[in-house]
């Protein structure tokens, strides 16, 4: 069976990397990897860490390009690769522009699509934007759906997706995380080794969502600046996203403070281990909401809603919204109230056991056999 794996951004790469490894190791499978490079540096960091050499690299990234540009360039580029390779199936991941365009390109060539991390729904088509609609449409195009949780399975069933085509696997991010966490990890950046993680309260921040650009991001960064100023024990680390629109606002609100470290995006191994050493995490990222519970770290979600209700139910994440007061209040409680903190830190991870990739590979073989019969 020839399986083509397609991805383009940092989170897709992290979550597809252990799957590529599992596919490569299987003697019954020929693995072909195509990256769109919707991200460049942030993708390359992951490829290097997991030692993945793509067979095709479409290199489509341009600074600040629009959604239509990404969509059309991925569509045209992937079409050529699919025509050449004619795989049995194309695997896409999650909800990015690469995901939807890649799935469309496969569909146009009548090649089946497997959707990894299927079934997440926020219920609001503009949040996350454009990801919610990317997911919905990819579900219509896919022939086999790899859902991480029962809630994700149920979302697909509610939309009329045939139960026979859904496989519950857990999230592959836990497979990735397990492979990089190391208690003895030493950072390349000496500033990160010098922090007194036991006595300081290290707050790790990431922010990049399109729907937060502008006023919401100003509110968020403003509230965080005040938190750092009000609580002397807090050290803030922000590996800022390479999107210039994010950096501009971050510099304005978070620049020039001795307890705020604005650093380049960390490679995954360093970032995962930094999550493990932090006191709490503030983020609008999706993947981090799945990882942090594994590491026993409370997450303040800088969004108005989440498509990860399992994490809310498990008590590991708190959805703070994007208003100044709300972000400040939710976070200051976790900084100053040990009981509130302990309650969140002790929750159990609902996202998987680290064997999602094995389950996906097995399901692919069953799917192939069923097609042959
Ligand atoms: C994309 C995905 C989003 C995902 C996020 C993960 C879409 C529409 N958005 O958003 O779902 O959560 O990736 O981070 O698919 N840049 C670089 N180098 C890089 C990466 C980005 O310079 O390695 C800069 C470029 O100027 C680029 C900009 O960041 O134009 C935005 O990148 P883009 O992929 O369009 O959107 P993200 O906000 O990263
Ligand atoms: N991450 C990383 N380095 C960083 C920040 C994040 O490796 O400096 C990882 C993080 O552990 C998670 C993923 O990137 O696995 C999340 O990616 P991102 O926030 O870009 O996208 P999202 O999850 O929101 O789609």
Coordinates of C-alpha atoms and ligand atoms in Angstrom, one line a residue:
X1 CA 0.0 0.0 0.0
X2 CA 1.4 3.4 -1.0
X3 CA 0.5 6.0 1.7
X4 CA 1.2 9.7 1.0
X5 CA 1.4 11.8 4.1
X6 CA 0.8 15.6 3.5
X7 CA 1.4 18.4 5.9
X8 CA 2.8 22.0 6.0
X9 CA 2.7 23.8 9.3
X10 CA 4.5 23.2 12.7
X11 CA 1.6 21.5 14.5
X12 CA 0.7 19.2 11.6
X13 CA 4.4 18.2 11.4
X14 CA 4.7 17.4 15.1
X15 CA 1.5 15.4 15.0
X16 CA 2.3 13.6 11.8
X17 CA 6.0 12.9 12.5
X18 CA 5.4 9.8 14.7
X19 CA 3.0 8.5 12.1
X20 CA 5.5 8.9 9.3
X21 CA 8.0 7.0 11.4
X22 CA 5.4 4.2 12.0
X23 CA 4.6 4.0 8.3
X24 CA 8.2 4.0 7.3
X25 CA 8.9 1.0 9.6
X26 CA 6.1 -1.1 8.2
X27 CA 7.2 -3.6 5.5
X28 CA 3.8 -3.7 3.9
X29 CA 3.7 0.1 3.4
X30 CA 5.5 2.4 0.9
X31 CA 5.6 5.8 2.6
X32 CA 5.7 9.0 0.5
X33 CA 6.0 12.3 2.4
X34 CA 4.9 15.6 0.8
X35 CA 5.3 18.9 2.7
X36 CA 3.7 22.1 1.4
X37 CA 6.0 24.2 3.6
X38 CA 3.1 26.5 4.4
X39 CA 5.5 27.2 7.3
X40 CA 9.2 27.2 6.5
X41 CA 11.5 27.6 9.5
X42 CA 8.9 26.3 12.0
X43 CA 8.4 23.2 9.8
X44 CA 12.0 22.6 9.2
X45 CA 12.7 22.5 13.0
X46 CA 10.3 19.5 13.3
X47 CA 11.6 17.7 10.2
X48 CA 15.1 18.0 11.5
X49 CA 14.2 16.8 15.0
X50 CA 12.4 13.7 13.8
X51 CA 14.8 13.1 10.9
X52 CA 12.2 13.2 8.2
X53 CA 13.4 13.8 4.6
X54 CA 10.3 14.7 2.5
X55 CA 10.1 13.2 -1.0
X56 CA 8.4 16.4 -2.1
X57 CA 8.7 20.0 -0.7
X58 CA 6.3 22.5 -2.4
X59 CA 8.0 25.4 -0.6
X60 CA 4.9 27.6 -0.8
X61 CA 5.6 30.0 2.2
X62 CA 5.6 33.7 1.5
X63 CA 5.6 36.2 4.2
X64 CA 2.1 37.4 5.2
X65 CA 0.3 35.6 2.3
X66 CA -3.5 35.5 2.2
X67 CA -5.7 32.4 2.8
X68 CA -6.6 32.3 -0.9
X69 CA -3.0 32.4 -1.9
X70 CA -2.1 29.5 0.4
X71 CA -5.1 27.5 -0.7
X72 CA -4.5 27.9 -4.4
X73 CA -0.8 27.2 -4.3
X74 CA -1.2 24.1 -2.2
X75 CA -4.0 22.8 -4.5
X76 CA -1.9 23.2 -7.7
X77 CA 1.3 21.9 -6.1
X78 CA -0.3 18.8 -4.5
X79 CA -2.1 17.9 -7.7
X80 CA 1.2 17.5 -9.5
X81 CA 2.6 15.3 -6.8
X82 CA -0.5 13.1 -6.6
X83 CA -0.6 12.6 -10.4
X84 CA 3.0 11.5 -10.3
X85 CA 2.7 9.2 -7.3
X86 CA -0.9 7.9 -7.5
X87 CA -0.9 6.7 -3.9
X88 CA -3.6 4.4 -2.5
X89 CA -4.5 7.0 0.1
X90 CA -3.5 10.6 1.1
X91 CA -3.3 11.3 4.8
X92 CA -4.0 14.9 5.9
X93 CA -4.0 16.3 9.4
X94 CA -6.4 18.6 11.3
X95 CA -7.6 21.9 10.0
X96 CA -5.1 24.1 8.3
X97 CA -5.2 25.5 4.7
X98 CA -2.8 22.7 3.8
X99 CA -5.2 20.2 5.1
X100 CA -8.3 21.3 3.2
X101 CA -6.4 22.1 -0.1
X102 CA -4.5 18.8 0.1
X103 CA -7.8 16.9 0.6
X104 CA -9.4 18.7 -2.3
X105 CA -6.4 18.0 -4.5
X106 CA -6.7 14.3 -3.7
X107 CA -10.4 14.3 -4.2
X108 CA -10.0 15.9 -7.7
X109 CA -7.8 12.9 -8.6
X110 CA -10.3 10.5 -7.0
X111 CA -7.7 9.4 -4.5
X112 CA -9.1 8.5 -1.1
X113 CA -8.3 10.8 1.8
X114 CA -7.6 9.7 5.4
X115 CA -8.2 12.5 8.0
X116 CA -6.0 12.4 11.1
X117 CA -7.4 14.3 14.1
X118 CA -10.9 14.3 12.6
X119 CA -14.0 15.4 14.4
X120 CA -13.0 18.5 16.4
X121 CA -15.7 21.1 16.4
X122 CA -16.1 24.5 18.2
X123 CA -19.5 25.1 16.6
X124 CA -18.5 28.6 15.6
X125 CA -17.4 29.0 12.0
X126 CA -15.4 32.1 12.7
X127 CA -13.5 30.7 15.7
X128 CA -11.1 29.3 15.2
X129 CA -10.9 31.0 11.8
X130 CA -10.6 29.5 9.2
X131 CA -9.9 26.2 10.9
X132 CA -13.4 25.3 12.0
X133 CA -14.6 25.3 8.4
X134 CA -11.5 23.6 7.1
X135 CA -12.3 20.7 9.5
X136 CA -15.9 20.5 8.4
X137 CA -15.1 20.4 4.7
X138 CA -12.3 18.0 5.1
X139 CA -14.7 15.6 6.9
X140 CA -16.9 15.7 3.8
X141 CA -14.0 14.8 1.6
X142 CA -12.4 12.1 3.7
X143 CA -13.0 8.4 3.3
X144 CA -11.6 7.3 6.6
X145 CA -11.6 9.5 9.8
X146 CA -9.1 9.0 12.6
X147 CA -10.7 10.6 15.7
X148 CA -8.8 11.2 18.9
X149 CA -11.6 11.0 21.4
X150 CA -15.1 9.6 21.8
X151 CA -16.4 13.2 21.7
X152 CA -14.7 13.7 18.3
X153 CA -16.3 10.4 17.1
X154 CA -19.7 11.6 18.3
X155 CA -19.3 14.9 16.4
X156 CA -18.8 13.0 13.2
X157 CA -21.7 10.7 13.8
X158 CA -24.0 13.7 14.4
X159 CA -23.0 15.0 11.0
X160 CA -24.0 11.7 9.3
X161 CA -20.6 10.3 8.8
X162 CA -20.8 6.5 8.5
X163 CA -19.7 4.9 11.7
X164 CA -17.8 2.2 9.8
X165 CA -15.4 4.8 8.5
X166 CA -14.5 6.3 11.9
X167 CA -11.6 4.9 14.0
X168 CA -10.9 6.1 17.5
X169 CA -7.2 6.3 18.0
X170 CA -6.2 8.9 20.6
X171 CA -4.2 11.9 19.5
X172 CA -0.8 11.4 17.8
X173 CA 0.6 14.4 19.7
X174 CA 0.9 12.2 22.8
X175 CA 3.0 9.8 20.8
X176 CA 5.2 12.7 19.8
X177 CA 5.4 14.1 23.3
X178 CA 6.4 10.8 24.8
X179 CA 9.3 10.6 22.4
X180 CA 10.9 13.9 23.5
X181 CA 10.3 14.4 27.2
X182 CA 13.5 13.9 29.2
X183 CA 13.9 14.9 32.9
X184 CA 17.6 15.6 32.3
X185 CA 17.0 17.8 29.3
X186 CA 19.4 20.7 28.9
X187 CA 18.4 23.7 26.8
X188 CA 20.6 25.1 24.1
X189 CA 19.6 28.6 25.2
X190 CA 21.6 29.1 28.4
X191 CA 19.0 31.7 29.6
X192 CA 16.5 28.9 30.0
X193 CA 18.9 26.8 32.0
X194 CA 19.5 29.6 34.4
X195 CA 15.9 30.1 35.5
X196 CA 15.1 29.0 39.0
X197 CA 12.0 26.9 38.1
X198 CA 11.4 25.8 41.7
X199 CA 11.2 29.2 43.2
X200 CA 9.9 31.4 40.3
X201 CA 6.5 30.9 38.7
X202 CA 7.4 30.4 35.1
X203 CA 4.5 31.3 32.8
X204 CA 4.9 30.0 29.2
X205 CA 3.0 31.9 26.6
X206 CA 2.2 31.2 22.9
X207 CA -0.2 33.2 20.7
X208 CA -0.9 33.2 17.0
X209 CA -4.6 32.7 16.1
X210 CA -5.9 34.8 13.2
X211 CA -9.2 35.7 15.0
X212 CA -7.1 37.1 17.9
X213 CA -5.0 39.5 15.7
X214 CA -5.9 43.1 16.5
X215 CA -7.8 44.1 19.6
X216 CA -8.1 40.7 21.3
X217 CA -4.3 40.2 21.1
X218 CA -3.8 43.7 22.5
X219 CA -6.1 42.9 25.5
X220 CA -4.3 39.6 26.1
X221 CA -0.8 41.0 26.0
X222 CA -1.9 44.1 28.1
X223 CA -3.3 41.8 30.8
X224 CA -0.2 39.6 30.8
X225 CA 2.1 42.7 31.1
X226 CA 0.1 43.7 34.2
X227 CA 0.3 40.2 35.7
X228 CA 4.1 40.3 35.3
X229 CA 4.3 43.7 36.9
X230 CA 1.9 42.8 39.8
X231 CA 3.5 39.4 40.7
X232 CA 7.2 39.6 41.3
X233 CA 7.7 35.8 41.3
X234 CA 6.4 35.5 37.7
X235 CA 8.8 35.1 34.8
X236 CA 7.2 35.1 31.4
X237 CA 8.7 33.2 28.5
X238 CA 7.2 33.9 25.0
X239 CA 8.6 32.0 22.1
X240 CA 6.9 34.2 19.7
X241 CA 5.4 33.0 16.4
X242 CA 7.1 34.1 13.2
X243 CA 4.0 35.9 12.0
X244 CA 5.0 39.6 11.8
X245 CA 1.5 40.6 12.8
X246 CA 1.9 38.8 16.2
X247 CA 5.4 40.2 16.8
X248 CA 4.4 43.8 16.2
X249 CA 1.8 43.7 19.1
X250 CA 3.9 41.6 21.3
X251 CA 6.9 44.0 21.1
X252 CA 4.6 46.9 22.0
X253 CA 3.1 45.3 25.2
X254 CA 5.7 42.8 26.3
X255 CA 9.0 44.4 25.2
X256 CA 11.6 45.9 27.6
X257 CA 10.8 44.1 30.9
X258 CA 13.5 42.2 32.8
X259 CA 11.2 39.3 33.7
X260 CA 9.8 38.9 30.2
X261 CA 11.8 36.7 27.7
X262 CA 10.8 37.1 24.1
X263 CA 12.5 34.3 22.3
X264 CA 12.5 32.7 18.8
X265 CA 10.2 29.7 18.3
X266 CA 11.7 26.8 20.1
X267 CA 12.3 23.5 18.4
X268 CA 9.8 20.9 19.7
X269 CA 12.0 19.0 22.1
X270 CA 13.0 22.2 23.9
X271 CA 9.4 23.5 23.9
X272 CA 8.0 20.3 25.3
X273 CA 10.5 20.1 28.1
X274 CA 10.0 23.8 28.9
X275 CA 6.2 23.0 29.2
X276 CA 7.2 20.4 31.7
X277 CA 9.3 22.8 33.8
X278 CA 6.8 25.7 33.7
X279 CA 4.3 26.7 36.4
X280 CA 1.5 27.3 34.0
X281 CA 0.8 27.9 30.3
X282 CA -1.2 30.6 28.6
X283 CA -2.0 29.9 25.0
X284 CA -4.4 30.2 22.1
X285 CA -2.8 27.1 20.5
X286 CA -4.8 23.9 20.0
X287 CA -2.0 21.3 20.3
X288 CA -0.8 22.7 23.6
X289 CA -4.2 22.1 25.2
X290 CA -3.7 18.5 24.4
X291 CA -0.1 18.2 25.6
X292 CA -0.1 20.2 28.8
X293 CA -2.5 17.8 30.6
X294 CA 0.0 15.0 30.0
X295 CA 2.6 17.1 31.8
X296 CA 0.3 18.1 34.7
X297 CA 0.3 21.8 33.7
X298 CA -2.7 24.1 34.0
X299 CA -3.5 25.9 30.7
X300 CA -5.2 29.3 30.5
X301 CA -6.9 29.3 27.0
X302 CA -6.7 32.7 25.4
X303 CA -9.8 32.2 23.2
X304 CA -13.6 32.6 23.5
X305 CA -14.3 28.9 23.1
X306 CA -12.4 25.6 22.6
X307 CA -13.0 22.6 20.5
X308 CA -11.2 20.6 23.2
X309 CA -14.1 20.2 25.7
X310 CA -12.4 17.0 27.0
X311 CA -9.7 19.1 28.5
X312 CA -12.1 21.5 30.1
X313 CA -14.1 18.5 31.6
X314 CA -10.9 16.9 32.9
X315 CA -10.2 20.3 34.6
X316 CA -6.8 20.8 33.0
X317 CA -7.7 23.9 30.9
X318 CA -9.6 27.1 31.7
X319 CA -11.1 29.1 28.9
X320 CA -10.4 32.7 29.8
X321 CA -11.6 34.5 26.7
X322 CA -9.9 37.5 25.2
X323 CA -10.9 40.4 27.4
X324 CA -8.3 42.2 29.5
X325 CA -10.1 41.6 32.9
X326 CA -11.0 38.0 32.2
X327 CA -7.4 37.0 31.2
X328 CA -6.1 38.8 34.2
X329 CA -8.5 37.3 36.7
X330 CA -8.3 33.7 35.6
X331 CA -4.5 33.8 35.6
X332 CA -4.1 35.7 38.8
X333 CA -6.2 33.1 40.6
X334 CA -3.9 30.3 39.4
X335 CA -0.8 32.4 40.5
X336 CA -2.1 33.2 44.0
X337 CA -4.4 30.4 45.0
X338 CA -2.6 27.1 45.7
X339 CA -5.8 25.1 45.9
X340 CA -7.1 26.3 42.6
X341 CA -3.7 25.6 41.1
X342 CA -3.5 22.1 42.6
X343 CA -6.9 21.1 41.4
X344 CA -6.0 21.9 37.8
X345 CA -2.5 20.4 37.9
X346 CA -3.7 17.0 39.2
X347 CA -6.1 16.3 36.3
X348 CA -5.8 13.2 34.0
X349 CA -5.0 13.5 30.3
X350 CA -8.0 12.6 28.1
X351 CA -6.1 12.7 24.8
X352 CA -4.5 9.4 24.5
X353 CA -1.9 6.8 25.6
X354 CA 0.8 7.3 23.0
X355 CA -0.3 4.5 20.7
X356 CA -2.4 6.4 18.3
X357 CA 0.0 5.9 15.3
X358 CA 0.0 2.1 15.7
X359 CA -3.8 2.2 15.7
X360 CA -3.8 4.3 12.5
X361 CA -1.4 2.0 10.7
X362 CA -3.5 -1.1 11.6
X363 CA -6.7 0.6 10.5
X364 CA -5.1 1.6 7.2
X365 CA -4.3 -2.1 6.5
X366 CA -7.8 -3.2 7.4
X367 CA -9.2 -0.5 5.1
X368 CA -6.9 -1.6 2.2
X369 CA -8.0 -5.2 2.6
X370 CA -11.7 -4.2 2.6
X371 CA -11.1 -2.3 -0.6
X372 CA -9.6 -5.4 -2.2
X373 CA -12.5 -7.6 -1.3
Ligands
LIG1 C1 -1.2 28.4 10.5 C2 -2.5 27.7 10.4 C3 -3.1 27.5 11.7 C4 -2.2 26.8 12.7 C5 -0.9 27.6 12.7 C6 0.2 26.9 13.6 C7 -4.0 28.2 8.4 C8 -5.0 29.1 7.8 N1 -3.5 28.5 9.6 O1 -1.4 29.7 11.0 O2 -4.3 26.7 11.6 O3 -2.7 26.8 14.0 O4 -0.3 27.7 11.4 O5 1.2 27.7 13.9 O6 -3.6 27.2 7.8 N2 5.9 32.5 9.2 C9 7.3 32.4 8.9 N3 7.9 31.2 9.1 C10 7.3 30.1 9.5 C11 5.9 30.2 9.8 C12 5.3 31.4 9.6 O7 7.9 33.4 8.6 O8 8.0 29.1 9.6 C13 5.2 33.8 9.0 C14 5.0 34.2 7.6 O9 5.1 35.6 7.4 C15 3.6 33.7 7.3 C16 2.9 34.0 8.6 O10 3.9 33.7 9.6 O11 3.0 34.3 6.2 C17 1.6 33.3 8.9 O12 1.7 31.9 8.5 P1 0.4 31.1 8.1 O13 0.7 29.7 7.8 O14 -0.3 31.8 7.0 O15 -0.6 31.2 9.3 P2 -0.4 30.9 10.8 O16 -0.9 32.0 11.6 O17 1.0 30.4 11.1
LIG2 N1 5.6 24.4 19.8 C1 7.0 24.3 19.6 N2 7.8 25.4 19.7 C2 7.3 26.6 20.1 C3 5.9 26.7 20.4 C4 5.1 25.6 20.2 O1 7.4 23.3 19.2 O2 8.0 27.6 20.3 C5 4.7 23.2 19.6 C6 3.8 22.9 20.8 O3 4.4 22.0 21.7 C7 2.6 22.2 20.0 C8 2.6 22.9 18.7 O4 3.9 23.5 18.6 O5 2.9 20.8 19.8 C9 1.5 23.9 18.6 O6 1.7 24.6 17.4 P1 0.9 26.0 17.2 O7 0.7 26.7 18.4 O8 1.8 26.7 16.1 O9 -0.4 25.5 16.4 P2 -1.8 25.0 16.9 O10 -1.6 23.9 17.9 O11 -2.5 26.1 17.5 O12 -2.5 24.5 15.6

